[in-house]
Amino acid sequence: MKFINTLEYLLELTAMFSVFFFLLGFPLSKNWGRLFSAFCLSVFWHIIWHRLPFSCPNTFTAIIVMALLFHDKIQYKIYWGTLFIFTEAIICKTISIISLMLLGITEELPNFPTAYIDCVTFVIMVLSSFLLKSYQEKCINFIHNINFIGYAAIMSVTIVDFILILSVPYIYYDKANKAGRLVIVIAALLLIIMTVIMLFLYFFLRHSYQKLRQMDAINQKSLELEKEQYLSLQQKNNDLRKFRHDFHNHILSLQELVHKEEYKELAIYLNALSSEQIQTNIITVGNTIVDAVINHTVSKLDSSVQFHYGGQFSKNCFVTDMDLCILFSNLLDNAREGIGLCNIQNKEINLEIFPPVRLDFSK
C-alpha cells in the first residue's frame, strides 16, 4: 500500500506539472534556488506525510511545489492548481461511479481501490496534457484575456460539479432499485456535462462579442480614413480649380511686364508666383482602403521626409479590406515612428507593392 501511495503522489505531481507546462504554458523558473526548494519540499512532505497523526491531502503541497517551479503570477498558479484539484476529483469520482455501475455493485465497499483510480486519473491527465500541447498558445491567450467574471464562472461550475459528483454515491448506495440508481447516476452525469457545455458556450459567445467589437472598431477606422481622403481630394480639387482660374490672369500679367520690359518687377512676380504651392498629388495603389491609409500617413509626415511608393494591387486580391487596413496602418505607423527616431539628414520612406506569387503544386 505504501508503494501505491508513493506512486499516487508522484503521479499527482507529474500530472499537475504536465497541465501547467504542456497545456497552460506556464514558463519554468530559472531561479535554481526555487527549483531546489520545490524538490526539497516535495521529498520532505512525502517523508513526513506517513507520520502525520491526521489526514492531510497532498494536493495543497503540490500547488506550493508548482508555484515554486513555474514563473508567472501567483494568483494564476493558485487558481489553476485549485481547479486541478477539483477537476481531478470529479474525474476520479466519475470513473468510480461508472466502474460500480459496470460491475453491478450496489453497496459501498470499505476497501474500494480509490488509490488505483487516482493513479489512472493522473495518467489520463498527463497524456491529455501532452496530446493537447498544440493548443498551448490558445490556452495562454485564454488565461491572460479572461476577466474576473470568467474566472468566477469556471470555478463556480467546477465546484457545483464537484459537489454534485460527491453526492451521487450517497444516492447510489440508497435502497433504490437498479433502474432508479441508473437514472440517478445518468442524470447527475448529464447535469455535469450540461454545466461544462454552458461554460464553453459562455466563453465562445464572449470571444465572438470581442471579435465583433474589434471588427466594428476597424470598420469605423476605415470609414474615417475614407472620409478624410474624400475631404482631402475635395480640398485639392478646389485648389486646382482656383489655380486654373487664376492661371490665365497670371499669364496676362507676365506678358504685360515683358512687354514693358520691367524685368525687376517680372522677377519679383515670378518669385511670388513660384512660392505658391499646391498639393494635387494623390497616391493611388488600386485599393480604396490602402489609398486612404497611405494618404493619411503621408499627410502626417514632416515636410523633410520623402515618401516613395510603387506597385499596384491586383483586382483579385485575396486579402480582405479589413486585414489590409490593419496591415498597412501598423506598417506605416511603425515606419513613421521609426523615421522620427533617426538622426539623419535625408529621411525617406519607400513602399513597394508586389503582386502575390502563385505557387504551382501540379509539378
mmCIF file of C-alpha atoms in Angstrom:
data_model
loop_
_atom_site.group_PDB
_atom_site.id
_atom_site.type_symbol
_atom_site.label_atom_id
_atom_site.label_comp_id
_atom_site.label_asym_id
_atom_site.label_seq_id
_atom_site.Cartn_x
_atom_site.Cartn_y
_atom_site.Cartn_z
ATOM 1 C CA MET A 1 0.000 0.000 0.000
ATOM 2 C CA LYS A 2 2.918 2.323 0.734
ATOM 3 C CA PHE A 3 4.166 1.808 -2.811
ATOM 4 C CA ILE A 4 0.746 2.756 -4.216
ATOM 5 C CA ASN A 5 0.644 5.912 -2.079
ATOM 6 C CA THR A 6 4.123 6.885 -3.266
ATOM 7 C CA LEU A 7 3.153 6.223 -6.884
ATOM 8 C CA GLU A 8 -0.043 8.225 -6.451
ATOM 9 C CA TYR A 9 1.935 11.166 -5.009
ATOM 10 C CA LEU A 10 4.483 11.100 -7.846
ATOM 11 C CA LEU A 11 1.764 10.827 -10.480
ATOM 12 C CA GLU A 12 -0.117 13.755 -8.933
ATOM 13 C CA LEU A 13 2.983 15.963 -9.120
ATOM 14 C CA THR A 14 3.624 14.771 -12.682
ATOM 15 C CA ALA A 15 0.021 15.407 -13.748
ATOM 16 C CA MET A 16 -0.058 18.916 -12.286
ATOM 17 C CA PHE A 17 3.340 19.669 -13.842
ATOM 18 C CA SER A 18 2.130 18.413 -17.242
ATOM 19 C CA VAL A 19 -1.026 20.539 -17.121
ATOM 20 C CA PHE A 20 0.934 23.640 -16.117
ATOM 21 C CA PHE A 21 3.773 23.104 -18.615
ATOM 22 C CA PHE A 22 2.219 21.490 -21.711
ATOM 23 C CA LEU A 23 -1.343 22.814 -21.642
ATOM 24 C CA LEU A 24 -1.342 26.122 -19.753
ATOM 25 C CA GLY A 25 2.126 27.148 -20.931
ATOM 26 C CA PHE A 26 3.489 28.440 -17.629
ATOM 27 C CA PRO A 27 7.238 29.164 -18.044
ATOM 28 C CA LEU A 28 9.641 27.270 -15.806
ATOM 29 C CA SER A 29 11.500 29.351 -13.245
ATOM 30 C CA LYS A 30 15.187 29.998 -13.991
ATOM 31 C CA ASN A 31 15.952 30.507 -10.325
ATOM 32 C CA TRP A 32 17.873 27.439 -9.164
ATOM 33 C CA GLY A 33 17.050 28.261 -5.552
ATOM 34 C CA ARG A 34 13.323 27.979 -6.249
ATOM 35 C CA LEU A 35 13.787 24.748 -8.214
ATOM 36 C CA PHE A 36 15.854 23.199 -5.429
ATOM 37 C CA SER A 37 13.307 24.362 -2.826
ATOM 38 C CA ALA A 38 10.492 22.730 -4.817
ATOM 39 C CA PHE A 39 12.406 19.437 -4.957
ATOM 40 C CA CYS A 40 13.228 19.514 -1.233
ATOM 41 C CA LEU A 41 9.630 20.368 -0.297
ATOM 42 C CA SER A 42 8.182 17.535 -2.380
ATOM 43 C CA VAL A 43 10.598 14.993 -0.860
ATOM 44 C CA PHE A 44 10.233 16.309 2.708
ATOM 45 C CA TRP A 45 6.440 16.286 2.535
ATOM 46 C CA HIS A 46 6.345 12.705 1.306
ATOM 47 C CA ILE A 47 8.621 11.624 4.184
ATOM 48 C CA ILE A 48 6.553 13.234 6.956
ATOM 49 C CA TRP A 49 3.154 12.584 5.330
ATOM 50 C CA HIS A 50 3.028 8.970 6.531
ATOM 51 C CA ARG A 51 3.927 10.045 10.074
ATOM 52 C CA LEU A 52 1.264 12.718 10.488
ATOM 53 C CA PRO A 53 -1.338 11.983 13.207
ATOM 54 C CA PHE A 54 -4.071 13.378 10.980
ATOM 55 C CA SER A 55 -5.051 13.008 7.334
ATOM 56 C CA CYS A 56 -3.825 15.761 5.039
ATOM 57 C CA PRO A 57 -4.088 15.676 1.229
ATOM 58 C CA ASN A 58 -1.034 16.008 -0.978
ATOM 59 C CA THR A 59 -2.693 18.434 -3.362
ATOM 60 C CA PHE A 60 -2.012 21.565 -1.299
ATOM 61 C CA THR A 61 1.691 20.729 -1.176
ATOM 62 C CA ALA A 62 1.604 20.085 -4.928
ATOM 63 C CA ILE A 63 0.257 23.609 -5.522
ATOM 64 C CA ILE A 64 3.119 25.107 -3.494
ATOM 65 C CA VAL A 65 5.633 22.989 -5.414
ATOM 66 C CA MET A 66 4.168 24.187 -8.735
ATOM 67 C CA ALA A 67 4.250 27.800 -7.511
ATOM 68 C CA LEU A 68 7.992 27.384 -6.912
ATOM 69 C CA LEU A 69 8.669 25.558 -10.190
ATOM 70 C CA PHE A 70 6.892 27.969 -12.535
ATOM 71 C CA HIS A 71 7.367 31.676 -13.111
ATOM 72 C CA ASP A 72 4.089 33.523 -13.505
ATOM 73 C CA LYS A 73 1.586 35.477 -11.441
ATOM 74 C CA ILE A 74 0.915 33.750 -8.143
ATOM 75 C CA GLN A 75 -2.860 34.137 -8.472
ATOM 76 C CA TYR A 76 -2.782 32.222 -11.762
ATOM 77 C CA LYS A 77 -0.854 29.323 -10.217
ATOM 78 C CA ILE A 78 -3.061 29.130 -7.137
ATOM 79 C CA TYR A 79 -6.255 29.357 -9.184
ATOM 80 C CA TRP A 80 -5.333 26.718 -11.758
ATOM 81 C CA GLY A 81 -3.827 24.483 -9.080
ATOM 82 C CA THR A 82 -7.087 24.611 -7.133
ATOM 83 C CA LEU A 83 -9.031 23.982 -10.316
ATOM 84 C CA PHE A 84 -6.781 20.993 -10.992
ATOM 85 C CA ILE A 85 -7.724 19.517 -7.605
ATOM 86 C CA PHE A 86 -11.454 19.806 -8.233
ATOM 87 C CA THR A 87 -11.171 18.535 -11.808
ATOM 88 C CA GLU A 88 -9.138 15.509 -10.747
ATOM 89 C CA ALA A 89 -11.678 14.695 -8.015
ATOM 90 C CA ILE A 90 -14.564 14.968 -10.490
ATOM 91 C CA ILE A 91 -12.840 12.660 -12.996
ATOM 92 C CA CYS A 92 -11.871 10.182 -10.267
ATOM 93 C CA LYS A 93 -15.385 10.047 -8.785
ATOM 94 C CA THR A 94 -16.913 9.710 -12.248
ATOM 95 C CA ILE A 95 -14.654 6.744 -13.044
ATOM 96 C CA SER A 96 -15.552 5.183 -9.677
ATOM 97 C CA ILE A 97 -19.300 5.537 -10.228
ATOM 98 C CA ILE A 98 -19.114 4.177 -13.791
ATOM 99 C CA SER A 99 -16.970 1.266 -12.556
ATOM 100 C CA LEU A 100 -19.555 0.419 -9.880
ATOM 101 C CA MET A 101 -22.320 0.538 -12.467
ATOM 102 C CA LEU A 102 -20.461 -1.730 -14.868
ATOM 103 C CA LEU A 103 -19.615 -4.197 -12.094
ATOM 104 C CA GLY A 104 -23.178 -4.151 -10.759
ATOM 105 C CA ILE A 105 -22.067 -3.221 -7.223
ATOM 106 C CA THR A 106 -24.870 -1.554 -5.277
ATOM 107 C CA GLU A 107 -23.309 -1.423 -1.819
ATOM 108 C CA GLU A 108 -20.445 0.698 -0.551
ATOM 109 C CA LEU A 109 -17.169 -1.200 -0.360
ATOM 110 C CA PRO A 110 -14.869 -0.284 2.536
ATOM 111 C CA ASN A 111 -11.785 -1.406 0.610
ATOM 112 C CA PHE A 112 -12.675 0.109 -2.751
ATOM 113 C CA PRO A 113 -9.376 0.785 -4.604
ATOM 114 C CA THR A 114 -9.640 4.575 -4.828
ATOM 115 C CA ALA A 115 -5.850 4.952 -4.896
ATOM 116 C CA TYR A 116 -5.664 2.926 -8.110
ATOM 117 C CA ILE A 117 -8.389 5.056 -9.686
ATOM 118 C CA ASP A 118 -6.498 8.203 -8.640
ATOM 119 C CA CYS A 119 -3.405 6.845 -10.374
ATOM 120 C CA VAL A 120 -5.396 6.122 -13.526
ATOM 121 C CA THR A 121 -6.878 9.632 -13.398
ATOM 122 C CA PHE A 122 -3.443 11.233 -13.094
ATOM 123 C CA VAL A 123 -2.134 9.180 -16.016
ATOM 124 C CA ILE A 124 -5.124 10.303 -18.109
ATOM 125 C CA MET A 125 -4.401 13.936 -17.244
ATOM 126 C CA VAL A 126 -0.697 13.567 -18.134
ATOM 127 C CA LEU A 127 -1.488 12.003 -21.513
ATOM 128 C CA SER A 128 -4.239 14.536 -22.241
ATOM 129 C CA SER A 129 -1.948 17.475 -21.461
ATOM 130 C CA PHE A 130 0.787 16.084 -23.704
ATOM 131 C CA LEU A 131 -1.591 15.344 -26.589
ATOM 132 C CA LEU A 132 -3.190 18.799 -26.336
ATOM 133 C CA LYS A 133 0.097 20.732 -26.176
ATOM 134 C CA SER A 134 -0.522 22.058 -29.710
ATOM 135 C CA TYR A 135 -3.294 24.210 -28.188
ATOM 136 C CA GLN A 136 -0.870 25.783 -25.701
ATOM 137 C CA GLU A 137 -0.801 29.182 -27.421
ATOM 138 C CA LYS A 138 -4.602 29.397 -27.367
ATOM 139 C CA CYS A 139 -4.623 28.432 -23.690
ATOM 140 C CA ILE A 140 -2.053 31.129 -22.887
ATOM 141 C CA ASN A 141 -4.131 33.767 -24.675
ATOM 142 C CA PHE A 142 -7.240 32.484 -22.910
ATOM 143 C CA ILE A 143 -5.614 32.715 -19.469
ATOM 144 C CA HIS A 144 -4.341 36.257 -19.965
ATOM 145 C CA ASN A 145 -7.520 37.569 -21.606
ATOM 146 C CA ILE A 146 -10.054 36.129 -19.195
ATOM 147 C CA ASN A 147 -11.615 38.567 -16.740
ATOM 148 C CA PHE A 148 -12.754 38.157 -13.141
ATOM 149 C CA ILE A 149 -16.262 37.095 -14.175
ATOM 150 C CA GLY A 150 -14.809 34.374 -16.370
ATOM 151 C CA TYR A 151 -12.649 33.022 -13.554
ATOM 152 C CA ALA A 152 -15.649 33.097 -11.201
ATOM 153 C CA ALA A 153 -17.771 31.237 -13.770
ATOM 154 C CA ILE A 154 -15.154 28.500 -14.234
ATOM 155 C CA MET A 155 -14.677 27.995 -10.505
ATOM 156 C CA SER A 156 -18.423 28.085 -9.784
ATOM 157 C CA VAL A 157 -19.216 25.436 -12.395
ATOM 158 C CA THR A 158 -16.334 23.275 -11.177
ATOM 159 C CA ILE A 159 -17.418 23.475 -7.524
ATOM 160 C CA VAL A 160 -21.055 22.724 -8.425
ATOM 161 C CA ASP A 161 -19.963 19.692 -10.445
ATOM 162 C CA PHE A 162 -17.679 18.610 -7.602
ATOM 163 C CA ILE A 163 -20.498 18.772 -5.037
ATOM 164 C CA LEU A 164 -22.836 17.024 -7.461
ATOM 165 C CA ILE A 165 -20.475 14.140 -8.136
ATOM 166 C CA LEU A 166 -19.764 13.770 -4.397
ATOM 167 C CA SER A 167 -23.473 13.458 -3.635
ATOM 168 C CA VAL A 168 -24.062 10.775 -6.265
ATOM 169 C CA PRO A 169 -22.573 7.858 -4.232
ATOM 170 C CA TYR A 170 -24.807 8.644 -1.251
ATOM 171 C CA ILE A 171 -27.843 8.441 -3.521
ATOM 172 C CA TYR A 172 -26.445 5.468 -5.394
ATOM 173 C CA TYR A 173 -25.995 3.372 -2.250
ATOM 174 C CA ASP A 174 -29.554 4.133 -1.125
ATOM 175 C CA LYS A 175 -32.262 1.485 -1.236
ATOM 176 C CA ALA A 176 -33.469 2.440 -4.680
ATOM 177 C CA ASN A 177 -33.846 -0.271 -7.261
ATOM 178 C CA LYS A 178 -31.334 -0.870 -10.025
ATOM 179 C CA ALA A 179 -33.219 1.230 -12.569
ATOM 180 C CA GLY A 180 -33.524 4.092 -10.087
ATOM 181 C CA ARG A 181 -29.799 4.052 -9.401
ATOM 182 C CA LEU A 182 -29.067 4.080 -13.116
ATOM 183 C CA VAL A 183 -31.375 7.049 -13.711
ATOM 184 C CA ILE A 184 -29.834 8.994 -10.812
ATOM 185 C CA VAL A 185 -26.271 8.437 -11.993
ATOM 186 C CA ILE A 186 -27.072 9.260 -15.629
ATOM 187 C CA ALA A 187 -28.942 12.413 -14.577
ATOM 188 C CA ALA A 188 -26.003 13.562 -12.461
ATOM 189 C CA LEU A 189 -23.512 12.933 -15.270
ATOM 190 C CA LEU A 190 -25.766 14.724 -17.759
ATOM 191 C CA LEU A 191 -26.007 17.720 -15.424
ATOM 192 C CA ILE A 192 -22.225 17.860 -15.208
ATOM 193 C CA ILE A 193 -21.922 17.678 -18.997
ATOM 194 C CA MET A 194 -24.551 20.423 -19.414
ATOM 195 C CA THR A 195 -22.754 22.766 -16.997
ATOM 196 C CA VAL A 196 -19.487 22.253 -18.872
ATOM 197 C CA ILE A 197 -21.202 22.891 -22.223
ATOM 198 C CA MET A 198 -22.820 26.063 -20.861
ATOM 199 C CA LEU A 199 -19.402 27.222 -19.640
ATOM 200 C CA PHE A 200 -17.912 26.650 -23.087
ATOM 201 C CA LEU A 201 -20.841 28.489 -24.699
ATOM 202 C CA TYR A 202 -20.312 31.442 -22.376
ATOM 203 C CA PHE A 203 -16.670 31.818 -23.386
ATOM 204 C CA PHE A 204 -17.465 31.205 -27.055
ATOM 205 C CA LEU A 205 -20.087 33.972 -27.046
ATOM 206 C CA ARG A 206 -17.742 36.252 -25.108
ATOM 207 C CA HIS A 207 -14.971 35.658 -27.655
ATOM 208 C CA SER A 208 -17.373 36.272 -30.549
ATOM 209 C CA TYR A 209 -18.560 39.507 -28.935
ATOM 210 C CA GLN A 210 -14.994 40.751 -28.501
ATOM 211 C CA LYS A 211 -14.184 39.850 -32.105
ATOM 212 C CA LEU A 212 -17.258 41.725 -33.354
ATOM 213 C CA ARG A 213 -16.217 44.775 -31.334
ATOM 214 C CA GLN A 214 -12.751 44.660 -32.891
ATOM 215 C CA MET A 215 -14.237 44.344 -36.369
ATOM 216 C CA ASP A 216 -16.558 47.266 -35.684
ATOM 217 C CA ALA A 217 -13.628 49.402 -34.500
ATOM 218 C CA ILE A 218 -11.637 48.533 -37.629
ATOM 219 C CA ASN A 219 -14.602 49.309 -39.888
ATOM 220 C CA GLN A 220 -15.088 52.615 -38.092
ATOM 221 C CA LYS A 221 -11.424 53.467 -38.641
ATOM 222 C CA SER A 222 -11.712 52.557 -42.328
ATOM 223 C CA LEU A 223 -14.735 54.838 -42.739
ATOM 224 C CA GLU A 224 -12.918 57.700 -41.020
ATOM 225 C CA LEU A 225 -9.886 57.247 -43.291
ATOM 226 C CA GLU A 226 -12.069 57.170 -46.401
ATOM 227 C CA LYS A 227 -13.887 60.295 -45.224
ATOM 228 C CA GLU A 228 -10.577 62.044 -44.598
ATOM 229 C CA GLN A 229 -9.330 61.061 -48.039
ATOM 230 C CA TYR A 230 -12.539 62.315 -49.642
ATOM 231 C CA LEU A 231 -12.251 65.685 -47.884
ATOM 232 C CA SER A 232 -8.588 65.908 -48.891
ATOM 233 C CA LEU A 233 -9.470 65.180 -52.515
ATOM 234 C CA GLN A 234 -12.206 67.798 -52.400
ATOM 235 C CA GLN A 235 -9.820 70.412 -50.995
ATOM 236 C CA LYS A 236 -7.159 69.653 -53.604
ATOM 237 C CA ASN A 237 -9.720 69.842 -56.398
ATOM 238 C CA ASN A 238 -10.828 73.253 -55.130
ATOM 239 C CA ASP A 239 -7.209 74.420 -55.017
ATOM 240 C CA LEU A 240 -6.678 73.150 -58.559
ATOM 241 C CA ARG A 241 -9.791 74.943 -59.835
ATOM 242 C CA LYS A 242 -8.664 78.156 -58.191
ATOM 243 C CA PHE A 243 -5.186 77.808 -59.703
ATOM 244 C CA ARG A 244 -6.640 77.204 -63.168
ATOM 245 C CA HIS A 245 -8.920 80.197 -62.772
ATOM 246 C CA ASP A 246 -6.028 82.470 -61.862
ATOM 247 C CA PHE A 247 -3.612 80.928 -64.345
ATOM 248 C CA HIS A 248 -4.881 82.982 -67.298
ATOM 249 C CA ASN A 249 -4.609 86.217 -65.345
ATOM 250 C CA HIS A 250 -1.061 85.357 -64.292
ATOM 251 C CA ILE A 251 -0.046 84.796 -67.931
ATOM 252 C CA LEU A 252 -1.508 88.150 -68.972
ATOM 253 C CA SER A 253 0.314 89.901 -66.160
ATOM 254 C CA LEU A 254 3.617 88.278 -67.094
ATOM 255 C CA GLN A 255 3.156 89.196 -70.770
ATOM 256 C CA GLU A 256 2.445 92.804 -69.799
ATOM 257 C CA LEU A 257 5.620 93.019 -67.690
ATOM 258 C CA VAL A 258 7.687 91.538 -70.507
ATOM 259 C CA HIS A 259 6.140 93.933 -72.991
ATOM 260 C CA LYS A 260 7.020 96.915 -70.780
ATOM 261 C CA GLU A 261 10.489 95.438 -70.163
ATOM 262 C CA GLU A 262 10.001 95.774 -66.421
ATOM 263 C CA TYR A 263 12.289 92.864 -65.664
ATOM 264 C CA LYS A 264 12.803 93.685 -62.000
ATOM 265 C CA GLU A 265 9.055 93.599 -61.333
ATOM 266 C CA LEU A 266 8.875 90.461 -63.509
ATOM 267 C CA ALA A 267 11.449 88.683 -61.315
ATOM 268 C CA ILE A 268 9.576 89.680 -58.155
ATOM 269 C CA TYR A 269 6.300 88.494 -59.650
ATOM 270 C CA LEU A 270 7.820 85.144 -60.711
ATOM 271 C CA ASN A 271 9.298 84.588 -57.243
ATOM 272 C CA ALA A 272 5.947 85.295 -55.648
ATOM 273 C CA LEU A 273 4.202 83.006 -58.109
ATOM 274 C CA SER A 274 6.678 80.153 -57.597
ATOM 275 C CA SER A 275 6.232 80.347 -53.823
ATOM 276 C CA GLU A 276 2.595 79.359 -54.147
ATOM 277 C CA GLN A 277 2.413 75.635 -53.572
ATOM 278 C CA ILE A 278 -0.497 73.465 -54.485
ATOM 279 C CA GLN A 279 -0.753 69.878 -53.423
ATOM 280 C CA THR A 280 -2.507 67.868 -56.086
ATOM 281 C CA ASN A 281 -0.652 64.594 -55.726
ATOM 282 C CA ILE A 282 -2.977 61.784 -54.591
ATOM 283 C CA ILE A 283 -1.435 58.378 -54.002
ATOM 284 C CA THR A 284 -3.384 55.533 -55.546
ATOM 285 C CA VAL A 285 -2.329 51.885 -55.459
ATOM 286 C CA GLY A 286 -5.522 50.269 -56.684
ATOM 287 C CA ASN A 287 -7.274 49.732 -53.346
ATOM 288 C CA THR A 288 -9.538 52.320 -51.722
ATOM 289 C CA ILE A 289 -8.742 51.353 -48.130
ATOM 290 C CA VAL A 290 -4.975 51.231 -48.698
ATOM 291 C CA ASP A 291 -5.130 54.552 -50.586
ATOM 292 C CA ALA A 292 -6.845 56.120 -47.599
ATOM 293 C CA VAL A 293 -4.313 54.696 -45.122
ATOM 294 C CA ILE A 294 -1.296 55.797 -47.206
ATOM 295 C CA ASN A 295 -2.589 59.317 -47.844
ATOM 296 C CA HIS A 296 -3.491 59.672 -44.177
ATOM 297 C CA THR A 297 0.042 58.688 -43.152
ATOM 298 C CA VAL A 298 1.714 60.921 -45.760
ATOM 299 C CA SER A 299 -0.316 63.902 -44.560
ATOM 300 C CA LYS A 300 1.200 63.448 -41.095
ATOM 301 C CA LEU A 301 4.805 63.194 -42.306
ATOM 302 C CA ASP A 302 7.222 66.041 -41.804
ATOM 303 C CA SER A 303 7.977 68.047 -44.927
ATOM 304 C CA SER A 304 11.622 66.917 -44.779
ATOM 305 C CA VAL A 305 10.621 63.248 -45.208
ATOM 306 C CA GLN A 306 10.404 61.937 -48.740
ATOM 307 C CA PHE A 307 7.787 59.269 -49.431
ATOM 308 C CA HIS A 308 8.261 56.992 -52.444
ATOM 309 C CA TYR A 309 5.931 54.231 -53.498
ATOM 310 C CA GLY A 310 5.493 51.822 -56.354
ATOM 311 C CA GLY A 311 3.309 48.955 -57.488
ATOM 312 C CA GLN A 312 -0.415 48.350 -57.696
ATOM 313 C CA PHE A 313 -2.870 45.918 -56.147
ATOM 314 C CA SER A 314 -4.342 43.308 -58.429
ATOM 315 C CA LYS A 315 -8.108 43.257 -58.910
ATOM 316 C CA ASN A 316 -8.416 39.751 -57.480
ATOM 317 C CA CYS A 317 -6.510 40.378 -54.243
ATOM 318 C CA PHE A 318 -7.295 37.595 -51.755
ATOM 319 C CA VAL A 319 -6.683 39.766 -48.663
ATOM 320 C CA THR A 320 -9.797 41.396 -47.175
ATOM 321 C CA ASP A 321 -10.051 45.176 -46.809
ATOM 322 C CA MET A 322 -10.181 44.783 -43.026
ATOM 323 C CA ASP A 323 -6.878 42.890 -42.952
ATOM 324 C CA LEU A 324 -5.316 45.375 -45.377
ATOM 325 C CA CYS A 325 -6.371 48.244 -43.131
ATOM 326 C CA ILE A 326 -4.746 46.603 -40.109
ATOM 327 C CA LEU A 327 -1.611 45.600 -42.022
ATOM 328 C CA PHE A 328 -0.866 48.939 -43.692
ATOM 329 C CA SER A 329 -1.878 51.004 -40.650
ATOM 330 C CA ASN A 330 0.602 49.147 -38.437
ATOM 331 C CA LEU A 331 3.255 49.050 -41.164
ATOM 332 C CA LEU A 332 3.166 52.765 -41.968
ATOM 333 C CA ASP A 333 2.738 53.844 -38.343
ATOM 334 C CA ASN A 334 5.848 51.879 -37.435
ATOM 335 C CA ALA A 335 7.729 53.425 -40.367
ATOM 336 C CA ARG A 336 6.640 56.940 -39.367
ATOM 337 C CA GLU A 337 7.624 56.395 -35.735
ATOM 338 C CA GLY A 338 10.903 54.749 -36.729
ATOM 339 C CA ILE A 339 11.958 57.539 -39.059
ATOM 340 C CA GLY A 340 11.176 60.051 -36.327
ATOM 341 C CA LEU A 341 13.880 58.399 -34.211
ATOM 342 C CA CYS A 342 16.521 58.614 -36.958
ATOM 343 C CA ASN A 343 19.129 61.366 -36.672
ATOM 344 C CA ILE A 344 19.970 61.576 -40.367
ATOM 345 C CA GLN A 345 19.566 64.468 -42.755
ATOM 346 C CA ASN A 346 17.892 62.811 -45.732
ATOM 347 C CA LYS A 347 14.885 60.872 -44.498
ATOM 348 C CA GLU A 348 12.702 58.811 -46.781
ATOM 349 C CA ILE A 349 10.132 56.029 -46.671
ATOM 350 C CA ASN A 350 9.905 53.528 -49.522
ATOM 351 C CA LEU A 351 6.813 51.413 -50.096
ATOM 352 C CA GLU A 352 6.756 48.723 -52.774
ATOM 353 C CA ILE A 353 3.683 46.625 -53.530
ATOM 354 C CA PHE A 354 4.280 43.400 -55.397
ATOM 355 C CA PRO A 355 1.652 41.081 -56.882
ATOM 356 C CA PRO A 356 1.107 37.820 -54.951
ATOM 357 C CA VAL A 357 3.219 34.895 -56.076
ATOM 358 C CA ARG A 358 1.148 31.969 -57.303
ATOM 359 C CA LEU A 359 2.585 28.597 -56.342
ATOM 360 C CA ASP A 360 2.136 25.762 -58.788
ATOM 361 C CA PHE A 361 1.876 22.442 -56.951
ATOM 362 C CA SER A 362 0.931 20.461 -60.040
ATOM 363 C CA LYS A 363 4.562 19.758 -60.983
#
